[in-house]
Short mmCIF file of C-alpha atoms in Angstrom, two decimals:
data_model
loop_
_atom_site.label_atom_id
_atom_site.label_comp_id
_atom_site.label_asym_id
_atom_site.label_seq_id
_atom_site.Cartn_x
_atom_site.Cartn_y
_atom_site.Cartn_z
CA MET A 8 -0.05 -0.10 -0.05
CA GLU A 9 1.54 3.66 -0.98
CA GLY A 10 2.39 5.09 1.95
CA THR A 11 2.44 2.17 4.33
CA THR A 12 5.75 1.75 6.47
CA ILE A 13 7.62 -1.08 5.96
CA PRO A 14 9.85 -1.59 9.41
CA PRO A 15 13.19 -1.83 8.66
CA THR A 16 14.71 -5.72 9.12
CA PRO A 17 16.99 -6.07 12.28
CA PRO A 18 20.61 -6.93 11.91
CA ARG A 19 21.15 -9.97 12.12
CA LYS A 20 24.12 -11.45 14.01
CA PHE A 21 26.08 -14.24 14.04
CA LEU A 22 27.98 -16.48 16.56
CA VAL A 23 31.03 -18.74 14.92
CA ILE A 24 31.86 -21.49 16.84
CA LEU A 25 35.44 -22.50 15.87
CA CYS A 26 37.09 -26.28 17.33
CA GLY A 27 40.07 -27.71 16.91
CA LEU A 28 43.23 -28.25 18.23
CA PRO A 29 45.81 -25.36 19.29
CA SER A 30 47.67 -24.36 16.26
CA SER A 31 45.50 -25.61 14.07
CA GLY A 32 45.11 -21.91 11.67
CA LYS A 33 42.23 -21.14 13.78
CA THR A 34 42.78 -17.54 14.21
CA THR A 35 43.78 -17.28 11.07
CA LEU A 36 40.74 -18.44 9.81
CA ALA A 37 38.91 -16.91 12.55
CA THR A 38 40.61 -13.24 11.44
CA LEU A 39 40.01 -13.47 7.92
CA LEU A 40 36.05 -14.32 8.25
CA ALA A 41 36.01 -11.23 10.58
CA LEU A 42 37.62 -8.86 8.03
CA LEU A 43 35.28 -10.64 5.28
CA MET A 44 32.34 -10.17 7.60
CA GLU A 45 32.83 -6.37 8.35
CA LYS A 46 33.03 -5.93 4.78
CA HIS A 47 29.43 -6.93 4.45
CA GLY A 48 28.60 -4.94 6.89
CA THR A 49 28.42 -7.33 9.38
CA PRO A 50 30.73 -5.75 12.77
CA THR A 51 32.20 -9.06 13.81
CA VAL A 52 34.64 -9.62 16.98
CA VAL A 53 37.51 -12.12 17.40
CA VAL A 54 36.78 -13.43 21.04
CA GLY A 55 39.63 -16.64 22.71
CA SER A 56 40.59 -17.70 25.70
CA ASP A 57 44.07 -16.72 24.93
CA ASP A 58 42.91 -12.88 24.95
CA PHE A 59 42.59 -13.33 28.04
CA ARG A 60 45.63 -15.34 29.31
CA ARG A 61 47.74 -12.84 28.20
CA MET A 62 46.33 -10.83 31.17
CA MET A 63 47.76 -13.07 33.58
CA PRO A 64 51.80 -13.33 33.52
CA ILE A 65 51.78 -16.72 34.99
CA TYR A 66 50.80 -17.97 32.08
CA ARG A 67 54.15 -16.86 30.13
CA GLU A 68 55.62 -19.24 32.58
CA ARG A 69 53.55 -22.47 33.51
CA PHE A 70 50.14 -23.55 32.60
CA PRO A 71 47.76 -23.46 36.45
CA PRO A 72 44.62 -25.66 35.38
CA ASP A 73 42.99 -24.14 38.58
CA ARG A 74 42.98 -20.42 36.43
CA GLU A 75 40.77 -22.01 33.08
CA PRO A 76 37.63 -22.20 34.96
CA LEU A 77 37.80 -18.09 35.10
CA ILE A 78 39.51 -17.70 31.56
CA ARG A 79 36.37 -19.57 30.66
CA ARG A 80 33.95 -17.74 32.53
CA ALA A 81 35.13 -14.13 30.98
CA THR A 82 35.62 -15.92 27.78
CA LEU A 83 31.93 -16.15 27.81
CA ARG A 84 30.90 -13.12 29.39
CA THR A 85 32.64 -11.06 26.89
CA ILE A 86 31.25 -13.05 24.19
CA ALA A 87 27.81 -12.40 25.34
CA PHE A 88 28.59 -8.63 25.78
CA PHE A 89 29.32 -8.45 22.34
CA LEU A 90 26.57 -10.48 21.28
CA GLY A 91 24.05 -8.26 23.20
CA ARG A 92 25.02 -5.01 21.50
CA GLY A 93 24.29 -7.03 17.63
CA VAL A 94 28.28 -7.63 17.90
CA SER A 95 28.64 -10.61 15.72
CA VAL A 96 31.58 -12.82 17.60
CA ILE A 97 33.96 -15.46 16.60
CA SER A 98 34.89 -17.78 19.27
CA ASP A 99 38.66 -18.58 18.34
CA ASP A 100 38.95 -21.43 20.90
CA THR A 101 40.23 -25.19 20.99
CA ASN A 102 36.22 -25.96 22.21
CA TYR A 103 36.71 -29.21 22.10
CA TYR A 104 34.31 -31.12 24.70
CA SER A 105 30.94 -30.94 23.78
CA SER A 106 29.89 -29.27 26.90
CA MET A 107 32.26 -26.26 25.54
CA ARG A 108 29.99 -25.79 22.34
CA HIS A 109 27.06 -26.05 24.27
CA GLU A 110 27.49 -23.46 26.41
CA LEU A 111 28.42 -21.10 23.41
CA VAL A 112 24.67 -23.11 21.44
CA GLU A 113 23.23 -22.14 24.60
CA LEU A 114 24.35 -18.24 24.09
CA ALA A 115 23.30 -18.03 20.93
CA ARG A 116 19.93 -18.78 21.13
CA ARG A 117 19.48 -16.62 24.34
CA THR A 118 20.69 -13.45 22.44
CA GLY A 119 18.91 -14.91 19.21
CA ALA A 120 22.20 -15.11 17.17
CA LEU A 121 22.50 -17.53 14.10
CA HIS A 122 25.24 -19.86 15.32
CA ALA A 123 27.35 -22.23 13.27
CA ILE A 124 29.95 -24.82 14.41
CA VAL A 125 33.21 -24.96 12.29
CA ALA A 126 35.56 -28.08 12.54
CA VAL A 127 38.83 -27.14 12.05
CA GLU A 128 40.24 -30.25 10.94
CA THR A 129 44.41 -29.94 10.54
CA PRO A 130 46.03 -33.68 11.71
CA LEU A 131 47.49 -33.51 14.64
CA GLU A 132 51.25 -33.58 13.21
CA VAL A 133 50.89 -30.67 11.87
CA ALA A 134 49.83 -28.65 14.46
CA LEU A 135 52.83 -30.02 15.93
CA LYS A 136 54.92 -29.27 13.52
CA TRP A 137 53.41 -25.70 12.98
CA ASN A 138 53.70 -24.86 17.03
CA GLU A 139 56.97 -25.68 16.77
CA GLU A 140 57.76 -23.57 13.61
CA ARG A 141 56.35 -20.53 15.95
CA GLY A 142 58.72 -21.15 18.37
CA LEU A 143 56.15 -23.88 20.58
CA PRO A 144 54.38 -21.37 22.35
CA ILE A 145 52.02 -24.00 23.21
CA PRO A 146 53.86 -26.96 24.95
CA GLN A 147 53.92 -29.88 22.69
CA SER A 148 51.77 -32.13 25.07
CA VAL A 149 49.05 -29.79 25.79
CA ILE A 150 48.60 -30.16 21.94
CA VAL A 151 48.55 -33.72 22.17
CA SER A 152 46.68 -33.89 25.07
CA ILE A 153 43.78 -32.06 23.82
CA SER A 154 43.72 -34.25 20.79
CA GLU A 155 43.41 -37.44 22.75
CA LYS A 156 40.70 -36.24 24.63
CA PHE A 157 38.64 -34.10 21.68
CA GLU A 158 35.06 -35.08 21.09
CA LYS A 159 34.58 -34.39 17.05
CA PRO A 160 31.45 -32.31 17.09
CA GLY A 161 27.85 -34.13 16.11
CA SER A 162 29.35 -37.67 17.51
CA LYS A 163 26.82 -37.51 20.19
CA TYR A 164 24.12 -34.55 20.31
CA LYS A 165 22.65 -33.29 16.28
CA TRP A 166 22.56 -30.15 17.68
CA ASP A 167 26.26 -30.56 17.65
CA ARG A 168 26.41 -30.95 14.25
CA SER A 169 29.86 -29.18 12.33
CA SER A 170 28.58 -26.76 9.65
CA ALA A 171 31.42 -26.77 8.08
CA SER A 172 34.70 -28.48 8.60
CA PHE A 173 38.15 -27.41 6.82
CA ASP A 174 41.57 -29.49 7.20
CA LEU A 175 43.97 -26.23 6.81
CA SER A 176 46.92 -27.97 6.01
CA LYS A 177 45.17 -28.21 1.98
CA VAL A 178 43.04 -25.85 2.41
CA PRO A 179 43.70 -22.18 2.16
CA ALA A 180 42.22 -20.08 5.39
CA ALA A 181 40.99 -17.29 2.83
CA GLU A 182 39.04 -19.90 0.79
CA ALA A 183 37.38 -21.18 3.67
CA ALA A 184 36.53 -17.73 5.33
CA GLU A 185 35.04 -17.48 1.75
CA GLU A 186 33.22 -20.36 2.53
CA VAL A 187 32.19 -20.04 5.88
CA LEU A 188 30.37 -16.68 5.22
CA LYS A 189 28.62 -17.78 2.50
CA LEU A 190 27.50 -20.50 4.83
CA LEU A 191 26.65 -17.74 7.13
CA LEU A 192 24.43 -15.62 4.73
CA SER A 193 22.55 -18.62 4.17
CA LEU A 194 21.23 -19.38 7.36
CA LYS A 195 17.72 -18.45 8.66
CA LEU A 196 16.53 -17.83 12.31
CA GLU A 197 14.72 -20.98 13.43
CA ASP A 198 13.36 -21.79 17.25
CA GLU A 199 16.34 -23.00 18.90
CA LYS A 200 14.58 -26.04 20.15
CA ALA A 201 17.66 -28.45 19.35
CA VAL A 202 19.76 -27.79 22.89
CA SER A 203 16.73 -29.24 25.19
CA SER A 204 16.62 -29.67 28.94
CA GLY A 205 16.93 -32.89 28.26
CA SER A 206 20.51 -32.67 26.38
CA VAL A 207 21.66 -30.46 29.11
CA ALA A 208 21.10 -33.51 32.03
CA GLU A 209 23.19 -35.12 29.68
CA GLU A 210 26.25 -32.94 29.46
CA ILE A 211 25.72 -32.09 33.09
CA ASP A 212 25.54 -36.27 33.99
CA ARG A 213 29.01 -36.46 31.50
CA VAL A 214 31.05 -33.91 33.00
CA THR A 215 30.58 -34.69 36.57
CA ARG A 216 31.31 -38.20 35.86
CA ARG A 217 34.58 -37.35 34.17
CA VAL A 218 35.35 -34.53 37.75
CA VAL A 219 35.29 -38.11 39.52
CA SER A 220 37.45 -39.84 37.08
CA GLU A 221 39.83 -37.28 37.37
CA ALA A 222 39.95 -36.71 40.89
CA ALA A 223 39.66 -41.01 41.37
CA ARG A 224 42.81 -41.02 39.54
CA ARG A 225 44.75 -38.62 42.34
CA VAL A 226 43.11 -40.47 45.19
CA PRO A 227 41.31 -44.00 44.37
CA SER A 228 40.33 -44.33 47.58
CA ALA A 229 38.00 -41.34 47.41
CA ALA A 230 35.69 -42.85 44.43
CA LYS A 231 33.10 -44.61 46.18
CA VAL A 232 32.39 -41.09 48.42
CA LEU A 233 32.42 -39.12 45.68
CA SER A 234 30.54 -41.28 43.34
CA LYS A 235 27.76 -40.77 45.65
CA GLU A 236 28.34 -36.92 46.26
CA ARG A 237 27.93 -37.14 41.92
CA ARG A 238 24.38 -38.24 42.30
CA ILE A 239 23.26 -35.65 44.42
CA PHE A 240 25.12 -33.33 42.84
CA VAL A 241 23.33 -33.12 39.54
CA ARG A 242 19.81 -33.35 40.94
CA GLU A 243 20.64 -30.48 42.93
CA ALA A 244 22.04 -28.82 39.85
CA LEU A 245 18.83 -29.79 37.93
CA LYS A 246 17.11 -28.18 40.02
CA ALA A 247 18.89 -25.44 40.54
CA GLY A 248 18.58 -24.65 36.27
CA LEU A 249 22.39 -24.36 36.39
CA THR A 250 24.14 -24.78 32.87
CA THR A 251 26.79 -27.07 31.85
CA PHE A 252 29.74 -25.09 32.79
CA GLU A 253 28.37 -23.70 36.32
CA ALA A 254 27.69 -27.09 36.93
CA GLU A 255 31.06 -28.54 36.06
CA ASN A 256 32.88 -25.66 38.26
CA ALA A 257 30.15 -26.25 41.36
CA PHE A 258 30.80 -30.25 41.24
CA ARG A 259 34.85 -29.58 40.91
CA ARG A 260 34.70 -27.19 43.88
CA ARG A 261 32.67 -29.68 45.82
CA VAL A 262 35.26 -32.45 45.26
CA GLU A 263 37.75 -30.35 46.31
CA GLU A 264 35.81 -29.94 49.50
CA VAL A 265 34.95 -33.41 49.74
CA LEU A 266 38.94 -34.46 49.32
CA ASN A 267 39.79 -31.94 51.74
CA ALA A 268 37.73 -33.06 54.35
CA LEU A 269 38.72 -36.72 53.48
CA ASP A 270 42.26 -36.06 54.09
CA ALA A 271 41.63 -33.95 57.35
CA LYS A 272 40.05 -37.30 58.51
CA GLY A 273 42.61 -39.55 57.86
CA ARG A 274 45.27 -36.97 59.42
#
């Protein structure tokens, strides 16, 4: 109808979830993709946990595992900050557990962002070679360890399937970035029902089992007590509506409390 004002289409924002080994080419891909998205009129920021590790000088001397939950929380909150303000984000991280990708998919759903999981499948031997050529900024043992723990996207859950995958030792990063941009522009916002409460329960159950397994390797005699504590905790976490990330951090703290109490009893 003549004279009718058509409301402007709200700008689309994206969350690109990269996953792959350290030193596999993710940062190069993220940088090139961000520049392409900017040229297409999409304000984009690259956010990675290494940005926060660089703020802590201790990481230059050693890798402190106890700092990682804090690093992860800072990374997620920064991603949420930009998405909440209409800025697209590329998550430049290993995201090697499905639970890590789950947190990001949930974040995209809550902020109304279109999302895509992009798997960087550069082989381990190539990642180790590239890391060596860069002067070993990451301990080779860390790369090997992540390779052993890596959960391939889509291996367990449909929502976790990758939208694209690239071996950056064979595909030029610039070409991969062009392909991802085409993919993003073809996405349509749908009801994000893929991440159901059922899958959250499965993830919390799985990550807490992993925490118990890790702790039991340190203190085998505590395995039975920790297993009982885990069952109680899972019920509490689901009742409280915790995300997988929050549940894992809270359970790790509880496990340490239990181990400390057992240690004090044994003295």
